[in-house]
């Protein structure tokens, strides 16, 4: 309790930030690059915590540039291309190839096909 947050590892700093937000009694949490710069063990802990939070009824919006993180953690994915939503993917539609196709080549009709 008496340790300064700045002296903690990156993973433990992330956990402190999450704990602070949980004290605000909100139902929606936004995780922007939640595992950037932390080691594999700390990533696993963050992922487990995120899953626990959703099981407890929290909604999480995750912004990530790590494709495996998106595919492994998300129930729904909005793929952006040139500042616009290119596709909305759910469940089995979420795979690396689909996300990359929409993010790079895109098809304007994709949003309507998956909505």
CSV table of C-alpha atoms in Angstrom, one decimal:
chain,number,residue,atom,x,y,z
A,1,UNK,CA,0.0,0.0,0.0
A,2,UNK,CA,2.9,2.4,0.6
A,3,UNK,CA,4.6,1.6,-2.7
A,4,UNK,CA,4.5,4.3,-5.4
A,5,UNK,CA,2.8,3.0,-8.5
A,6,UNK,CA,5.6,4.4,-10.7
A,7,UNK,CA,8.0,1.9,-9.1
A,8,UNK,CA,5.8,-1.2,-9.9
A,9,UNK,CA,6.2,-3.3,-13.0
A,10,UNK,CA,4.2,-2.5,-16.1
A,11,UNK,CA,1.7,-5.3,-15.4
A,12,UNK,CA,1.2,-4.3,-11.8
A,13,UNK,CA,0.7,-0.6,-12.9
A,14,UNK,CA,-2.0,-1.8,-15.3
A,15,UNK,CA,-3.7,-3.7,-12.4
A,16,UNK,CA,-3.6,-0.6,-10.3
A,17,UNK,CA,-5.3,1.5,-13.0
A,18,UNK,CA,-8.0,-1.1,-13.4
A,19,UNK,CA,-8.6,-1.3,-9.7
A,20,UNK,CA,-9.0,2.5,-9.6
A,21,UNK,CA,-11.6,2.5,-12.3
A,22,UNK,CA,-13.5,-0.3,-10.6
A,23,UNK,CA,-13.9,2.0,-7.6
A,24,UNK,CA,-15.8,4.4,-9.8
A,25,UNK,CA,-18.7,1.9,-10.0
A,26,UNK,CA,-19.1,2.0,-13.7
A,27,UNK,CA,-20.5,-0.8,-15.9
A,28,UNK,CA,-18.4,-0.1,-19.0
A,29,UNK,CA,-14.6,-0.1,-19.0
A,30,UNK,CA,-12.5,1.0,-21.9
A,31,UNK,CA,-9.1,-0.8,-22.3
A,32,UNK,CA,-6.8,1.0,-24.7
A,33,UNK,CA,-3.9,-1.2,-25.6
A,34,UNK,CA,-4.2,-3.0,-22.2
A,35,UNK,CA,-1.1,-5.2,-22.6
A,36,UNK,CA,1.3,-2.9,-24.4
A,37,UNK,CA,4.7,-3.1,-22.9
A,38,UNK,CA,4.1,-5.8,-20.3
A,39,UNK,CA,5.5,-9.3,-20.2
A,40,UNK,CA,3.7,-12.5,-21.2
A,41,UNK,CA,2.9,-13.5,-17.6
A,42,UNK,CA,1.3,-10.1,-16.8
A,43,UNK,CA,-0.6,-10.3,-20.1
A,44,UNK,CA,-2.2,-13.5,-19.1
A,45,UNK,CA,-3.2,-12.0,-15.7
A,46,UNK,CA,-4.8,-9.0,-17.5
A,47,UNK,CA,-6.7,-11.3,-19.8
A,48,UNK,CA,-7.9,-13.4,-16.9
A,49,UNK,CA,-9.0,-10.2,-15.1
A,50,UNK,CA,-10.8,-9.0,-18.1
A,51,UNK,CA,-12.7,-12.3,-18.5
A,52,UNK,CA,-13.6,-12.2,-14.8
A,53,UNK,CA,-14.9,-8.7,-15.1
A,54,UNK,CA,-17.2,-9.6,-18.1
A,55,UNK,CA,-18.4,-12.6,-16.1
A,56,UNK,CA,-19.4,-10.2,-13.3
A,57,UNK,CA,-21.4,-8.2,-15.7
A,58,UNK,CA,-19.0,-5.5,-16.8
A,59,UNK,CA,-18.9,-4.5,-20.5
A,60,UNK,CA,-15.4,-3.9,-21.9
A,61,UNK,CA,-14.5,-2.0,-25.0
A,62,UNK,CA,-11.0,-3.0,-26.0
A,63,UNK,CA,-8.8,-1.1,-28.4
A,64,UNK,CA,-5.8,-3.0,-29.5
A,65,UNK,CA,-3.3,-3.1,-32.4
A,66,UNK,CA,-2.4,-6.7,-31.5
A,67,UNK,CA,-4.4,-9.0,-33.8
A,68,UNK,CA,-4.0,-12.2,-31.6
A,69,UNK,CA,-5.3,-10.2,-28.7
A,70,UNK,CA,-8.4,-9.1,-30.6
A,71,UNK,CA,-9.1,-12.6,-32.0
A,72,UNK,CA,-8.6,-14.3,-28.6
A,73,UNK,CA,-10.4,-11.9,-26.4
A,74,UNK,CA,-13.3,-10.3,-28.2
A,75,UNK,CA,-16.9,-11.4,-28.7
A,76,UNK,CA,-17.5,-8.6,-31.2
A,77,UNK,CA,-15.1,-6.7,-33.4
A,78,UNK,CA,-15.5,-3.4,-35.2
A,79,UNK,CA,-12.9,-3.3,-37.9
A,80,UNK,CA,-11.9,0.3,-38.9
A,81,UNK,CA,-10.4,1.4,-42.2
A,82,UNK,CA,-9.5,5.0,-43.0
A,83,UNK,CA,-11.4,6.2,-39.9
A,84,UNK,CA,-14.7,4.4,-40.7
A,85,UNK,CA,-16.2,1.1,-39.5
A,86,UNK,CA,-15.5,-1.3,-42.4
A,87,UNK,CA,-17.0,-4.4,-40.8
A,88,UNK,CA,-18.7,-5.7,-37.7
A,89,UNK,CA,-17.7,-9.3,-36.8
A,90,UNK,CA,-19.1,-11.6,-34.2
A,91,UNK,CA,-18.4,-15.1,-32.9
A,92,UNK,CA,-16.9,-17.4,-35.5
A,93,UNK,CA,-16.6,-14.5,-38.0
A,94,UNK,CA,-13.7,-13.2,-35.9
A,95,UNK,CA,-10.5,-14.6,-37.3
A,96,UNK,CA,-7.2,-13.1,-38.3
A,97,UNK,CA,-7.8,-13.3,-42.0
A,98,UNK,CA,-11.2,-11.6,-41.9
A,99,UNK,CA,-10.0,-8.8,-39.7
A,100,UNK,CA,-6.9,-8.2,-41.9
A,101,UNK,CA,-8.9,-8.4,-45.1
A,102,UNK,CA,-11.4,-5.7,-43.9
A,103,UNK,CA,-8.7,-3.6,-42.4
A,104,UNK,CA,-6.5,-3.5,-45.4
A,105,UNK,CA,-8.5,-4.2,-48.6
A,106,UNK,CA,-11.9,-3.6,-47.2
A,107,UNK,CA,-15.2,-3.9,-49.0
A,108,UNK,CA,-17.8,-1.2,-48.6
A,109,UNK,CA,-20.6,-3.7,-48.4
A,110,UNK,CA,-19.0,-5.6,-45.5
A,111,UNK,CA,-20.7,-3.6,-42.8
A,112,UNK,CA,-24.1,-4.5,-44.0
A,113,UNK,CA,-23.2,-8.2,-44.6
A,114,UNK,CA,-22.2,-8.7,-40.9
A,115,UNK,CA,-24.5,-6.3,-39.1
